[in-house]
Every structure is written in C-alpha cells, then in structure tokens.
mmCIF file of C-alpha atoms and ligand atoms in Angstrom:
data_model
loop_
_atom_site.group_PDB
_atom_site.id
_atom_site.type_symbol
_atom_site.label_atom_id
_atom_site.label_comp_id
_atom_site.label_asym_id
_atom_site.label_seq_id
_atom_site.Cartn_x
_atom_site.Cartn_y
_atom_site.Cartn_z
ATOM 1 C CA MET A 951 0.033 -0.020 -0.006
ATOM 2 C CA ASN A 952 1.236 3.551 -0.756
ATOM 3 C CA LYS A 953 1.961 6.022 1.950
ATOM 4 C CA GLN A 954 -1.182 7.132 3.735
ATOM 5 C CA VAL A 955 -2.822 10.187 2.280
ATOM 6 C CA THR A 956 -3.676 12.697 5.044
ATOM 7 C CA THR A 957 -4.645 16.370 5.094
ATOM 8 C CA LYS A 958 -1.051 17.151 5.997
ATOM 9 C CA THR A 959 0.359 15.425 2.887
ATOM 10 C CA ILE A 960 -2.090 17.050 0.445
ATOM 11 C CA LYS A 961 -1.295 20.551 -0.702
ATOM 12 C CA MET A 962 -2.071 21.044 -4.357
ATOM 13 C CA ARG A 963 -4.139 18.055 -5.253
ATOM 14 C CA LEU A 964 -2.971 17.764 -8.907
ATOM 15 C CA LYS A 965 0.581 18.989 -8.547
ATOM 16 C CA ASN A 966 2.736 18.050 -11.569
ATOM 17 C CA LYS A 967 -0.099 16.179 -13.216
ATOM 18 C CA ILE A 968 -0.690 16.452 -16.967
ATOM 19 C CA ALA A 969 -4.455 16.760 -17.598
ATOM 20 C CA VAL A 970 -6.291 16.748 -20.911
ATOM 21 C CA VAL A 971 -9.743 18.448 -20.679
ATOM 22 C CA THR A 972 -11.936 18.073 -23.708
ATOM 23 C CA GLY A 973 -14.608 20.737 -24.243
ATOM 24 C CA GLY A 974 -12.647 23.113 -21.971
ATOM 25 C CA SER A 975 -13.363 26.297 -23.935
ATOM 26 C CA ARG A 976 -16.510 27.116 -21.973
ATOM 27 C CA GLY A 977 -19.067 25.853 -19.422
ATOM 28 C CA ILE A 978 -18.234 22.942 -17.123
ATOM 29 C CA GLY A 979 -15.000 22.173 -19.081
ATOM 30 C CA GLN A 980 -13.779 25.684 -18.511
ATOM 31 C CA ALA A 981 -14.471 25.414 -14.744
ATOM 32 C CA ILE A 982 -12.627 22.111 -14.698
ATOM 33 C CA SER A 983 -9.672 23.584 -16.515
ATOM 34 C CA GLU A 984 -9.414 26.554 -14.141
ATOM 35 C CA LEU A 985 -9.830 24.428 -11.039
ATOM 36 C CA PHE A 986 -7.311 21.785 -12.127
ATOM 37 C CA ALA A 987 -4.747 24.535 -12.982
ATOM 38 C CA LYS A 988 -5.273 26.043 -9.572
ATOM 39 C CA GLU A 989 -4.611 22.650 -8.086
ATOM 40 C CA GLY A 990 -1.257 22.437 -9.850
ATOM 41 C CA ALA A 991 -1.999 20.500 -13.052
ATOM 42 C CA THR A 992 -0.741 21.383 -16.508
ATOM 43 C CA VAL A 993 -4.018 21.642 -18.409
ATOM 44 C CA ILE A 994 -4.327 20.826 -22.072
ATOM 45 C CA ILE A 995 -7.643 22.124 -23.401
ATOM 46 C CA VAL A 996 -9.043 20.361 -26.469
ATOM 47 C CA ASP A 997 -11.973 22.019 -28.113
ATOM 48 C CA LEU A 998 -13.414 23.300 -31.437
ATOM 49 C CA LEU A 999 -14.199 26.808 -30.080
ATOM 50 C CA PRO A 1000 -11.232 29.192 -30.425
ATOM 51 C CA GLN A 1001 -12.163 30.902 -27.100
ATOM 52 C CA GLY A 1002 -10.300 28.021 -25.413
ATOM 53 C CA GLN A 1003 -7.159 30.092 -26.149
ATOM 54 C CA GLU A 1004 -8.504 32.838 -23.820
ATOM 55 C CA VAL A 1005 -9.193 30.277 -21.111
ATOM 56 C CA ALA A 1006 -5.601 28.984 -21.431
ATOM 57 C CA ASP A 1007 -4.143 32.546 -21.472
ATOM 58 C CA ALA A 1008 -6.097 33.555 -18.357
ATOM 59 C CA ILE A 1009 -4.818 30.474 -16.531
ATOM 60 C CA SER A 1010 -1.212 31.266 -17.549
ATOM 61 C CA SER A 1011 -1.547 34.916 -16.492
ATOM 62 C CA ASN A 1012 -2.789 33.755 -13.087
ATOM 63 C CA GLY A 1013 0.356 31.680 -12.663
ATOM 64 C CA GLY A 1014 -1.019 28.345 -13.867
ATOM 65 C CA LYS A 1015 -0.010 26.143 -16.757
ATOM 66 C CA ALA A 1016 -2.321 25.585 -19.718
ATOM 67 C CA GLU A 1017 -2.265 25.143 -23.501
ATOM 68 C CA PHE A 1018 -5.059 25.047 -26.044
ATOM 69 C CA HIS A 1019 -5.520 22.900 -29.153
ATOM 70 C CA ILE A 1020 -8.300 23.089 -31.743
ATOM 71 C CA VAL A 1021 -8.992 19.429 -32.323
ATOM 72 C CA SER A 1022 -12.326 17.527 -32.529
ATOM 73 C CA VAL A 1023 -12.661 14.517 -30.165
ATOM 74 C CA THR A 1024 -14.123 12.700 -33.194
ATOM 75 C CA ASP A 1025 -10.908 13.038 -35.206
ATOM 76 C CA LYS A 1026 -9.046 9.793 -34.362
ATOM 77 C CA SER A 1027 -5.756 10.591 -36.075
ATOM 78 C CA ALA A 1028 -5.605 14.209 -34.763
ATOM 79 C CA ILE A 1029 -6.305 13.042 -31.227
ATOM 80 C CA GLU A 1030 -3.634 10.270 -31.462
ATOM 81 C CA LYS A 1031 -1.095 12.816 -32.840
ATOM 82 C CA LEU A 1032 -1.874 15.377 -30.092
ATOM 83 C CA PHE A 1033 -1.652 12.836 -27.285
ATOM 84 C CA ALA A 1034 1.643 11.539 -28.676
ATOM 85 C CA GLU A 1035 3.011 15.109 -28.688
ATOM 86 C CA ILE A 1036 1.800 15.658 -25.078
ATOM 87 C CA HIS A 1037 3.572 12.479 -23.911
ATOM 88 C CA GLN A 1038 6.732 13.416 -25.757
ATOM 89 C CA LYS A 1039 6.676 16.980 -24.318
ATOM 90 C CA TYR A 1040 5.767 16.188 -20.684
ATOM 91 C CA GLY A 1041 6.587 12.495 -20.310
ATOM 92 C CA SER A 1042 3.085 11.551 -19.201
ATOM 93 C CA LEU A 1043 -0.589 11.899 -19.741
ATOM 94 C CA ASP A 1044 -2.008 11.402 -16.266
ATOM 95 C CA ILE A 1045 -5.588 12.640 -16.420
ATOM 96 C CA LEU A 1046 -8.178 12.524 -19.180
ATOM 97 C CA ILE A 1047 -11.413 14.471 -18.655
ATOM 98 C CA ASN A 1048 -13.842 13.445 -21.436
ATOM 99 C CA ASN A 1049 -16.108 16.446 -21.080
ATOM 100 C CA ALA A 1050 -16.938 17.522 -24.639
ATOM 101 C CA GLY A 1051 -20.546 16.939 -25.470
ATOM 102 C CA ILE A 1052 -23.434 18.182 -27.620
ATOM 103 C CA THR A 1053 -27.219 18.039 -27.737
ATOM 104 C CA ARG A 1054 -29.549 17.719 -30.706
ATOM 105 C CA ASP A 1055 -32.932 17.502 -28.952
ATOM 106 C CA ARG A 1056 -36.078 16.266 -30.691
ATOM 107 C CA THR A 1057 -38.930 13.852 -29.770
ATOM 108 C CA LEU A 1058 -38.593 10.311 -30.968
ATOM 109 C CA GLU A 1059 -40.896 10.725 -33.972
ATOM 110 C CA LYS A 1060 -39.163 13.900 -35.133
ATOM 111 C CA MET A 1061 -35.520 13.036 -34.538
ATOM 112 C CA SER A 1062 -33.556 12.629 -37.763
ATOM 113 C CA GLU A 1063 -30.946 9.973 -38.302
ATOM 114 C CA ALA A 1064 -28.370 12.791 -38.652
ATOM 115 C CA GLU A 1065 -29.341 14.223 -35.290
ATOM 116 C CA PHE A 1066 -29.047 10.829 -33.647
ATOM 117 C CA ASP A 1067 -25.680 10.057 -35.326
ATOM 118 C CA SER A 1068 -24.041 13.458 -34.545
ATOM 119 C CA VAL A 1069 -24.701 13.075 -30.795
ATOM 120 C CA VAL A 1070 -23.429 9.538 -30.722
ATOM 121 C CA GLU A 1071 -20.359 10.632 -32.699
ATOM 122 C CA VAL A 1072 -19.271 13.318 -30.137
ATOM 123 C CA ASN A 1073 -20.677 12.103 -26.830
ATOM 124 C CA LEU A 1074 -19.961 8.354 -27.188
ATOM 125 C CA LYS A 1075 -17.446 7.713 -29.952
ATOM 126 C CA GLY A 1076 -15.398 10.810 -29.056
ATOM 127 C CA VAL A 1077 -15.087 9.525 -25.418
ATOM 128 C CA PHE A 1078 -14.054 6.123 -26.819
ATOM 129 C CA LEU A 1079 -11.475 7.525 -29.174
ATOM 130 C CA CYS A 1080 -9.838 9.857 -26.624
ATOM 131 C CA THR A 1081 -9.721 7.088 -23.987
ATOM 132 C CA GLN A 1082 -8.251 4.587 -26.353
ATOM 133 C CA ALA A 1083 -5.535 7.093 -27.391
ATOM 134 C CA ALA A 1084 -4.797 8.133 -23.753
ATOM 135 C CA ALA A 1085 -4.757 4.598 -22.345
ATOM 136 C CA VAL A 1086 -1.547 3.756 -24.240
ATOM 137 C CA TYR A 1087 0.417 6.388 -22.250
ATOM 138 C CA MET A 1088 -1.365 5.768 -18.957
ATOM 139 C CA LYS A 1089 -0.534 2.049 -19.180
ATOM 140 C CA ALA A 1090 3.086 2.808 -19.985
ATOM 141 C CA ASN A 1091 3.302 5.017 -16.852
ATOM 142 C CA LYS A 1092 1.154 2.656 -14.660
ATOM 143 C CA TYR A 1093 -0.978 5.611 -13.699
ATOM 144 C CA GLY A 1094 -4.152 7.170 -15.041
ATOM 145 C CA ARG A 1095 -7.376 8.944 -14.120
ATOM 146 C CA ILE A 1096 -10.139 8.853 -16.699
ATOM 147 C CA VAL A 1097 -13.287 10.811 -15.813
ATOM 148 C CA SER A 1098 -16.075 11.132 -18.414
ATOM 149 C CA ALA A 1099 -19.176 13.305 -18.687
ATOM 150 C CA ALA A 1100 -22.392 11.345 -18.271
ATOM 151 C CA SER A 1101 -25.566 13.085 -17.150
ATOM 152 C CA ASN A 1102 -28.405 12.280 -14.790
ATOM 153 C CA VAL A 1103 -30.369 11.957 -18.082
ATOM 154 C CA GLY A 1104 -28.271 8.786 -18.632
ATOM 155 C CA LEU A 1105 -29.803 7.313 -15.547
ATOM 156 C CA ARG A 1106 -33.344 8.640 -15.868
ATOM 157 C CA GLY A 1107 -34.021 9.313 -19.564
ATOM 158 C CA ASN A 1108 -35.400 12.703 -20.619
ATOM 159 C CA PHE A 1109 -38.152 13.928 -22.876
ATOM 160 C CA GLY A 1110 -36.729 14.873 -26.302
ATOM 161 C CA GLN A 1111 -33.302 13.327 -25.614
ATOM 162 C CA THR A 1112 -33.344 9.759 -27.071
ATOM 163 C CA ASN A 1113 -29.888 10.337 -28.602
ATOM 164 C CA TYR A 1114 -28.354 12.215 -25.684
ATOM 165 C CA ALA A 1115 -29.725 9.890 -22.953
ATOM 166 C CA ALA A 1116 -28.410 6.820 -24.828
ATOM 167 C CA THR A 1117 -24.911 8.335 -25.114
ATOM 168 C CA LYS A 1118 -24.747 9.298 -21.439
ATOM 169 C CA ALA A 1119 -25.877 5.753 -20.362
ATOM 170 C CA GLY A 1120 -23.161 4.458 -22.695
ATOM 171 C CA VAL A 1121 -20.482 6.582 -21.022
ATOM 172 C CA ILE A 1122 -21.321 5.009 -17.632
ATOM 173 C CA ALA A 1123 -21.122 1.503 -19.128
ATOM 174 C CA MET A 1124 -17.872 2.226 -20.912
ATOM 175 C CA SER A 1125 -16.329 3.618 -17.618
ATOM 176 C CA LYS A 1126 -17.283 0.341 -15.814
ATOM 177 C CA THR A 1127 -15.827 -1.665 -18.618
ATOM 178 C CA TRP A 1128 -12.517 0.292 -18.539
ATOM 179 C CA THR A 1129 -12.434 -0.149 -14.732
ATOM 180 C CA MET A 1130 -12.187 -3.931 -15.358
ATOM 181 C CA GLU A 1131 -9.745 -3.715 -18.286
ATOM 182 C CA LEU A 1132 -7.402 -1.005 -17.002
ATOM 183 C CA GLY A 1133 -7.416 -1.334 -13.249
ATOM 184 C CA LYS A 1134 -4.444 -3.611 -13.131
ATOM 185 C CA HIS A 1135 -2.406 -0.823 -14.792
ATOM 186 C CA GLY A 1136 -3.093 1.654 -12.097
ATOM 187 C CA ILE A 1137 -5.792 3.419 -14.020
ATOM 188 C CA THR A 1138 -9.194 4.384 -12.629
ATOM 189 C CA ALA A 1139 -12.246 5.127 -14.872
ATOM 190 C CA ASN A 1140 -15.328 6.947 -13.536
ATOM 191 C CA ALA A 1141 -18.189 9.044 -14.766
ATOM 192 C CA VAL A 1142 -19.768 12.247 -13.468
ATOM 193 C CA ALA A 1143 -23.551 12.702 -13.960
ATOM 194 C CA PRO A 1144 -24.432 16.400 -13.626
ATOM 195 C CA GLY A 1145 -27.955 17.612 -13.311
ATOM 196 C CA PHE A 1146 -29.151 20.914 -14.808
ATOM 197 C CA THR A 1147 -26.136 23.185 -14.874
ATOM 198 C CA MET A 1148 -26.076 26.837 -16.028
ATOM 199 C CA THR A 1149 -24.014 26.838 -19.258
ATOM 200 C CA ASP A 1150 -24.522 27.687 -22.914
ATOM 201 C CA MET A 1151 -25.715 24.095 -23.456
ATOM 202 C CA VAL A 1152 -28.879 24.830 -21.622
ATOM 203 C CA ALA A 1153 -29.239 28.509 -22.705
ATOM 204 C CA LYS A 1154 -31.755 27.536 -25.431
ATOM 205 C CA ILE A 1155 -34.314 26.365 -22.807
ATOM 206 C CA PRO A 1156 -37.153 29.008 -22.585
ATOM 207 C CA GLU A 1157 -37.112 31.144 -19.436
ATOM 208 C CA GLU A 1158 -40.672 30.040 -18.499
ATOM 209 C CA HIS A 1159 -39.481 26.436 -18.035
ATOM 210 C CA PHE A 1160 -36.878 27.436 -15.471
ATOM 211 C CA ALA A 1161 -39.210 27.725 -12.513
ATOM 212 C CA ALA A 1162 -40.542 24.189 -13.086
ATOM 213 C CA ILE A 1163 -37.041 22.809 -13.499
ATOM 214 C CA LYS A 1164 -35.839 24.452 -10.273
ATOM 215 C CA ASP A 1165 -38.955 23.220 -8.462
ATOM 216 C CA SER A 1166 -38.292 19.593 -9.580
ATOM 217 C CA ILE A 1167 -34.816 19.684 -7.905
ATOM 218 C CA PRO A 1168 -34.904 18.914 -4.129
ATOM 219 C CA LEU A 1169 -32.282 21.594 -3.435
ATOM 220 C CA LYS A 1170 -34.483 24.086 -5.396
ATOM 221 C CA THR A 1171 -31.678 25.505 -7.449
ATOM 222 C CA VAL A 1172 -29.606 24.591 -10.486
ATOM 223 C CA ALA A 1173 -25.845 23.904 -10.517
ATOM 224 C CA GLN A 1174 -23.116 26.274 -11.531
ATOM 225 C CA PRO A 1175 -20.207 24.776 -13.473
ATOM 226 C CA ILE A 1176 -17.844 24.879 -10.412
ATOM 227 C CA ASP A 1177 -20.272 22.604 -8.504
ATOM 228 C CA ILE A 1178 -19.611 19.956 -11.122
ATOM 229 C CA ALA A 1179 -15.901 20.672 -11.449
ATOM 230 C CA TYR A 1180 -15.335 19.769 -7.793
ATOM 231 C CA GLY A 1181 -16.653 16.286 -8.535
ATOM 232 C CA TYR A 1182 -14.169 15.871 -11.390
ATOM 233 C CA LEU A 1183 -11.394 17.159 -9.146
ATOM 234 C CA TYR A 1184 -12.075 14.458 -6.551
ATOM 235 C CA LEU A 1185 -12.140 11.645 -9.132
ATOM 236 C CA ALA A 1186 -9.010 12.952 -10.818
ATOM 237 C CA SER A 1187 -7.041 13.210 -7.541
ATOM 238 C CA ASP A 1188 -4.905 10.761 -5.614
ATOM 239 C CA GLU A 1189 -7.568 10.857 -2.839
ATOM 240 C CA ALA A 1190 -9.792 8.864 -5.118
ATOM 241 C CA ARG A 1191 -7.136 6.169 -5.867
ATOM 242 C CA PHE A 1192 -9.536 3.360 -4.695
ATOM 243 C CA VAL A 1193 -12.517 4.667 -6.502
ATOM 244 C CA SER A 1194 -13.298 3.198 -9.965
ATOM 245 C CA GLY A 1195 -16.314 2.240 -11.988
ATOM 246 C CA ILE A 1196 -18.644 4.742 -10.229
ATOM 247 C CA CYS A 1197 -20.986 7.312 -11.613
ATOM 248 C CA LEU A 1198 -20.896 10.354 -9.313
ATOM 249 C CA THR A 1199 -24.258 12.054 -9.541
ATOM 250 C CA ILE A 1200 -24.216 15.820 -8.847
ATOM 251 C CA ASP A 1201 -27.796 16.927 -9.341
ATOM 252 C CA GLY A 1202 -29.119 18.543 -6.201
ATOM 253 C CA GLY A 1203 -30.824 15.303 -5.094
ATOM 254 C CA THR A 1204 -32.859 14.736 -8.270
ATOM 255 C CA SER A 1205 -31.665 11.146 -8.760
ATOM 256 C CA ARG A 1206 -32.116 9.079 -5.719
HETATM 257 N N1 LIG B 885 -25.095 21.821 -18.651
HETATM 258 C C1 LIG B 885 -25.774 20.800 -18.187
HETATM 259 O O1 LIG B 885 -26.887 20.932 -17.673
HETATM 260 C C2 LIG B 885 -25.209 19.339 -18.278
HETATM 261 C C3 LIG B 885 -25.919 18.328 -17.532
HETATM 262 C C4 LIG B 885 -25.414 17.018 -17.624
HETATM 263 C C5 LIG B 885 -24.315 16.772 -18.382
HETATM 264 N N2 LIG B 885 -23.654 17.721 -19.068
HETATM 265 C C6 LIG B 885 -22.514 17.363 -19.819
HETATM 266 O O2 LIG B 885 -21.358 18.054 -19.434
HETATM 267 C C7 LIG B 885 -20.449 18.328 -20.503
HETATM 268 C C8 LIG B 885 -20.223 19.803 -20.666
HETATM 269 O O3 LIG B 885 -21.446 20.461 -20.793
HETATM 270 P P1 LIG B 885 -21.613 22.091 -20.828
HETATM 271 O O4 LIG B 885 -22.926 22.343 -20.323
HETATM 272 O O5 LIG B 885 -20.390 22.684 -20.256
HETATM 273 O O6 LIG B 885 -21.635 22.258 -22.395
HETATM 274 P P2 LIG B 885 -21.181 23.481 -23.337
HETATM 275 O O7 LIG B 885 -21.942 23.316 -24.618
HETATM 276 O O8 LIG B 885 -21.226 24.784 -22.632
HETATM 277 O O9 LIG B 885 -19.643 23.054 -23.568
HETATM 278 C C9 LIG B 885 -19.320 21.906 -24.310
HETATM 279 C C10 LIG B 885 -17.900 22.162 -24.949
HETATM 280 O O10 LIG B 885 -17.621 20.998 -25.772
HETATM 281 C C11 LIG B 885 -17.068 21.415 -26.969
HETATM 282 N N3 LIG B 885 -17.188 20.397 -27.993
HETATM 283 C C12 LIG B 885 -18.369 20.072 -28.608
HETATM 284 N N4 LIG B 885 -18.088 19.165 -29.586
HETATM 285 C C13 LIG B 885 -16.727 18.946 -29.595
HETATM 286 C C14 LIG B 885 -15.902 18.177 -30.315
HETATM 287 N N5 LIG B 885 -16.325 17.397 -31.378
HETATM 288 N N6 LIG B 885 -14.550 18.214 -30.085
HETATM 289 C C15 LIG B 885 -14.097 18.988 -29.102
HETATM 290 N N7 LIG B 885 -14.898 19.743 -28.314
HETATM 291 C C16 LIG B 885 -16.160 19.776 -28.590
HETATM 292 C C17 LIG B 885 -17.848 22.741 -27.273
HETATM 293 O O11 LIG B 885 -17.196 23.476 -28.265
HETATM 294 C C18 LIG B 885 -17.942 23.341 -25.949
HETATM 295 O O12 LIG B 885 -16.841 24.170 -25.687
HETATM 296 C C19 LIG B 885 -21.183 17.722 -21.739
HETATM 297 O O13 LIG B 885 -20.705 16.443 -21.991
HETATM 298 C C20 LIG B 885 -22.652 17.626 -21.291
HETATM 299 O O14 LIG B 885 -23.310 16.685 -22.005
HETATM 300 C C21 LIG B 885 -24.121 19.023 -19.019
#
C-alpha cells in the first residue's frame, strides 16, 4: 500500500499532473480547466471553439499552466497525434477528462438519423477515441485517471433526448468496462452525472421552463459549473485512488 494520504500530505491536489480536458473552452469544461490549474495541473484544453485560447491565457496569467488545441474529439488521427505530442513533451498523460458533449434534442418521432448520429459521434465515440488514445500512455506510466461526462439523463431518460440519454448511459457503461480492463495498470475510470447546470448548453431552454425545473430539484436551485468541477477534481485526484467504476451524480438530489 502507498503512503497514507492525510490532510497534511495534500497541498495542491494535482501538482505536476498532466491533464487533458476536452470541451474546455466554456461551461463545465472551462471550470474544470481553471480548477485543475489552480490545483497544480498542467491543463491541455481540447476544443473546437477558439475561445479556449482565452481560457488557457487567463490560466497562464494567473500563474497556472495551460495550453489550447483546436481538435475535434471525433478526429481519431488528430487526437492520437496530439496525445503523442503531449507524452513526448511532458513524459506523461495522467488525467483525461472526457467532457466535450453536444445536444440535438427532438422527440422520438421527429428526430432525424443525422441528429441521432451526430450526438453519438461526439458524446460516445469521441469519449471512446480519446480514452483509447490516452490509455496507451497511462498504461506505460502505470498511472491514469479517466473521468467522463455522463448526465443524470443517462440514468433517468429525458423527454426529447433519445440520442443524448443513450450516449450518457453508454459513457457510464464504458467507464465500468474500462475499470475492469485497465485497473491492473493503475488506471481508474469513472463518470460524473451532472444535473441541470447553467451553461451555454442549456441556454436555449425557454425562461418560462426554469421555475418548473428548479422546483423539480430537491435543493430548489440549478448547478453552477464549479459545483460539477469539484466532482471531477475528486475523481482525478490521488484521494480517489480506490474509486473506480462509479458514476458520481451531482444533481441537487434529483436522482435518488
Ligand atoms: N449543462 C448541463 O446541464 C449538463 C448536464 C449534464 C451533463 N452535461 C455534460 O457536461 C459536458 C459539458 O457540458 P456544458 O454544459 O459545459 O456544455 P457546453 O456546450 O457549454 O460546452 C461543451 C464544450 O464541448 C465542446 N465540443 C463540442 N463538440 C466537440 C468536439 N467534437 N470536439 C471537441 N470539443 C467539442 C464545445 O465546443 C464546448 O466548448 C457535456 O458532455 C454535457 O453533455 C451538461
């Protein structure tokens, strides 16, 4: 057994760790990137939105370490190339946060095949491709933390989200599978299932639905991105070294 982890031994919880955060240009991914940098990680933001550069620059000007790359999580060869470069530059790829995700909401009868496929492509296949590419380096270093974005919708279903709910349930199942396959290499794999969180992803929801949404949540409020980021921090840290295959629900008590 490793040396016991106590409050005295923990200072910065991710000191010297190399962390890839997909979808880090805004929303929950931005909060994860900023929090991880504050906790000592070198953060590599992977996103399609160029504003990720501003997130990385702000981290750097606050004394943290971050870089930004415009790459799609669905682009297998670009992801493999980027992760090889990260490993060559830093000598490890310790943490993978599979946070990038999209919605294309429509009821079952109206959902097109293209809408179904595009959500599967990013939310499910993107998580698979990034994890497959990162696992090579994690195995080589006998260390890894994989934390992937599920949703409480993946546990409960949601009106108008056939595609999205299926991908989020899939992320939970993939994480449990990787727990079994990768555990012997010192790698943990977990999922985080946020509830309703105030980001651009939910900005399209009409104002008048908000009161009902809040009322349906036992804590009578919605999450802010930082509320979710703290869950990612725990699962990415050494304090969670014996935690693998779980889905950490952070939804104000909605799923119970
Ligand atoms: N906001 C919520 O209420 C909520 C609830 C449960 C789960 N989630 C999940 O949390 C994650 C983050 O959600 P958010 O609310 O911050 O969303 P968001 O839309 O604000 O941010 C998602 C980010 O992912 C990026 N992205 C999308 N496709 C990409 C691709 N192919 N390659 C690289 N980057 C890509 C986007 O550019 C964006 O920066 C998602 O996986 C989402 O499904 C969100």
